[in-house]
Structures are given as structure tokens and as C-alpha cells.
Short mmCIF file of C-alpha atoms in Angstrom, two decimals:
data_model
loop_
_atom_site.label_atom_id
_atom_site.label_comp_id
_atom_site.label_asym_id
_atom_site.label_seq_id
_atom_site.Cartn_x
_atom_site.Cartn_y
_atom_site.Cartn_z
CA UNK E 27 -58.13 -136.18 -122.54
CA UNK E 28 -61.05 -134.92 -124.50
CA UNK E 29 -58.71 -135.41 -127.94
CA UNK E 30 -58.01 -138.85 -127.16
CA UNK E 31 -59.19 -141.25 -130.61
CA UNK E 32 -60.14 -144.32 -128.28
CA UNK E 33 -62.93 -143.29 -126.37
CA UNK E 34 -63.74 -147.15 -125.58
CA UNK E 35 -62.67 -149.08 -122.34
CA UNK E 36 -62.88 -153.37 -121.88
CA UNK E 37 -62.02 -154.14 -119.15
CA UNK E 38 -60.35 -157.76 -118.33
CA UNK E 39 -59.05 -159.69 -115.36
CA UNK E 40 -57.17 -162.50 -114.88
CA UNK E 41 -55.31 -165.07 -112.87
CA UNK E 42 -52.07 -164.15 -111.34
CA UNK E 43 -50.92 -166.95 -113.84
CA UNK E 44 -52.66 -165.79 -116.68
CA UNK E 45 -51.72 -162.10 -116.23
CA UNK E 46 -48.00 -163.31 -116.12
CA UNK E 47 -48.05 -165.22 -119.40
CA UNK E 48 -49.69 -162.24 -120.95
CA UNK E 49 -47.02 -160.08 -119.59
CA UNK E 50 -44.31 -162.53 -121.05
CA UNK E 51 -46.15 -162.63 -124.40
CA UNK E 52 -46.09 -158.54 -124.66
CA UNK E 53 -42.20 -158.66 -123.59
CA UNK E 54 -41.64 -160.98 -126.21
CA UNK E 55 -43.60 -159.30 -128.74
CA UNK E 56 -41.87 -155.93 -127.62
CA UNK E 57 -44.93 -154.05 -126.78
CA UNK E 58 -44.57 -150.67 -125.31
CA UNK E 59 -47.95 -151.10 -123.55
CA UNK E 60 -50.86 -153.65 -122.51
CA UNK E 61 -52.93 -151.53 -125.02
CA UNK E 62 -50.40 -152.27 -127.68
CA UNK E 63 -50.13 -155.53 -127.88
CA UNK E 64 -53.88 -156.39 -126.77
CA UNK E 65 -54.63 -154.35 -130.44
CA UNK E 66 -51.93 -156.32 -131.93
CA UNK E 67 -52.98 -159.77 -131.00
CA UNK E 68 -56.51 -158.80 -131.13
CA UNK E 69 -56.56 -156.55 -134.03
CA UNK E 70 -54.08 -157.86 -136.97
CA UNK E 71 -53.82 -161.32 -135.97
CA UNK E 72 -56.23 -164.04 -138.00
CA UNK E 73 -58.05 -166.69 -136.06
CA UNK E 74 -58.20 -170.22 -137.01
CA UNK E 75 -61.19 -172.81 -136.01
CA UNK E 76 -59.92 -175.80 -136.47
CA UNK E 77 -61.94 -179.24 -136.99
CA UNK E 78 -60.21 -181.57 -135.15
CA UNK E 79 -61.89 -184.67 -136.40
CA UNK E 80 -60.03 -185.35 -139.14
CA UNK E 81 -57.31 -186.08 -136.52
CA UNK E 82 -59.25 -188.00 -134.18
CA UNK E 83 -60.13 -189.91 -137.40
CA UNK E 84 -56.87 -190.70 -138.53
CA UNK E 85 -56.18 -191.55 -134.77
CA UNK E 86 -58.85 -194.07 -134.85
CA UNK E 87 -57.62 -195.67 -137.73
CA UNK E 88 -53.98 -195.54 -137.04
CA UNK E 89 -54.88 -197.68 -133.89
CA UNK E 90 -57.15 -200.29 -136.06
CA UNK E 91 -53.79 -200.52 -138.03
CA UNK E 92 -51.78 -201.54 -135.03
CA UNK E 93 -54.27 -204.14 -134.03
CA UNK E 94 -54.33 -205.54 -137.56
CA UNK E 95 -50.60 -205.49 -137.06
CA UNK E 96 -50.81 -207.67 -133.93
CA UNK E 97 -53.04 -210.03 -134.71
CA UNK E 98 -51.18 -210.85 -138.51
CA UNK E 99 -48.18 -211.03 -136.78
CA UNK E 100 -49.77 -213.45 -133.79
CA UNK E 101 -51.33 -215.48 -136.60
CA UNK E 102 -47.91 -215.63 -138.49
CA UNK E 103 -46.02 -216.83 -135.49
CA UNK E 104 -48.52 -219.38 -134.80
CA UNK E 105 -49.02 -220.32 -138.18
CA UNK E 106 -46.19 -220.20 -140.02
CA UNK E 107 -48.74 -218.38 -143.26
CA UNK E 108 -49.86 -214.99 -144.28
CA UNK E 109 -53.17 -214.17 -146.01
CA UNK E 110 -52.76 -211.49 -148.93
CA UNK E 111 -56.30 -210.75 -148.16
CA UNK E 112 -54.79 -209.35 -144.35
CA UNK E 113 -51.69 -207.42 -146.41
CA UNK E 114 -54.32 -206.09 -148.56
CA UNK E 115 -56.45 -205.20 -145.53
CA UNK E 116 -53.60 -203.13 -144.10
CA UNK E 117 -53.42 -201.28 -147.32
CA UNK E 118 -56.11 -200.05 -147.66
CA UNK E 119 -56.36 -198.69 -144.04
CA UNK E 120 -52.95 -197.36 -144.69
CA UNK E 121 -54.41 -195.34 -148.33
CA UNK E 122 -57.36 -194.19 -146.04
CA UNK E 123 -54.81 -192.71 -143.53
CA UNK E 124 -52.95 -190.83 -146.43
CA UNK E 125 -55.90 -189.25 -147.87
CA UNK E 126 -57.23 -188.07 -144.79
CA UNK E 127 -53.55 -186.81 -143.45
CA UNK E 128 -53.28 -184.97 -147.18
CA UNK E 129 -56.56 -183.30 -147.19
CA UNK E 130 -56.00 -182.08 -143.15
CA UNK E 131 -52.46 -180.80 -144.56
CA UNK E 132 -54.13 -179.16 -147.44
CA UNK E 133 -56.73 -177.46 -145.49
CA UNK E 134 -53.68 -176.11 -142.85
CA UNK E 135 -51.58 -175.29 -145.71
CA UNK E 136 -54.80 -172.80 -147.21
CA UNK E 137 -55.35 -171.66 -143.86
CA UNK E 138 -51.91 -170.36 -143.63
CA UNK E 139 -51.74 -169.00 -147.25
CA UNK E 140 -54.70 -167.61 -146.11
CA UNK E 141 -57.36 -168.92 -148.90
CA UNK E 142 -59.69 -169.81 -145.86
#
């Protein structure tokens, strides 16, 4: 025991849940042991924080889209007319959307080309 290179013990516990996805995961990942793939996961894998509020922004705007939508299309109905000013409206939301869904799409594609 005395020539063992990990001299170094963590230890975890979990939920009978937990333990069993774990166990899954290290079948899956053909581990040989717990150690194994907890270095593997642990060890050689890269971690990603990601901002999520690029997404809750395009979320908020796809939803002011919809509404814009609905309310054209109640005034068109009613009306019989459709303002380019509303068309334009929608436009530009829609642009916003794209730039913001392109530069969340960038940032993922860096992440995983790892230039992050």
C-alpha cells in the first residue's frame, strides 16, 4: 500500500437515485472502476458556465412577437387594413431575435471549438 501514487481520499455520498445514475453513467462510459471514471469526468472533461440570458432574452422577445402577431391580425380582421409601420415593427423584433440567436450560437460554437 505504501507504493500506491494516490495517497488522497474524497469521500462522496449520495442518493440511492443519484448513486444509480452514476453507476449507469460509468457502465456506459465503460469504466473499470468508480475511481476511473470519477478521474475521467472530473479530470479530462471541460466545464462550461453558461449565461443563460441571452435565451431568456430572446424568449422575451419571441413572446412580444406573438402578441404583435395577435393584435395585427385582430386589427386586420376588424379592419379590413394593415399599417406598414406594424410589419415594420415585427421586423425589427424579428432582426433583434437573429442577432441575439447568432451571437448565443457563436459563443456555443467557440465553447465547443474550445476558444473559450
Amino acid at each position: 500500500m505504501q507504493n500506491r501514487t494516490r495517497n488522497r481520499q474524497l469521500n462522496l455520498k449520495f442518493t440511492d437515485e443519484e448513486f444509480e445514475y452514476i453507476a449507469e453513467k460509468k457502465k456506459l462510459a465503460q469504466a473499470q472502476n468508480y475511481t476511473d471514471f470519477i478521474l475521467k469526468v472530473a479530470a479530462h472533461s471541460q466545464i462550461f458556465i453558461v449565461d443563460t440570458k441571452p435565451l431568456l432574452e430572446i424568449s422575451g422577445q419571441i413572446n412580444k412577437i406573438g402578441i404583435n402577431i395577435n393584435q395585427i391580425a385582430k386589427a386586420v380582421n376588424t379592419t379590413h387594413n394593415i399599417y406598414k409601420n406594424d410589419i415594420e415593427d415585427i421586423r425589427e423584433k424579428i432582426c433583434s431575435v437573429e442577432k441575439i440567436i447568432k451571437s448565443v450560437f457563436d459563443t456555443f460554437s467557440a465553447a465547443q471549438q474550445g476558444n473559450l
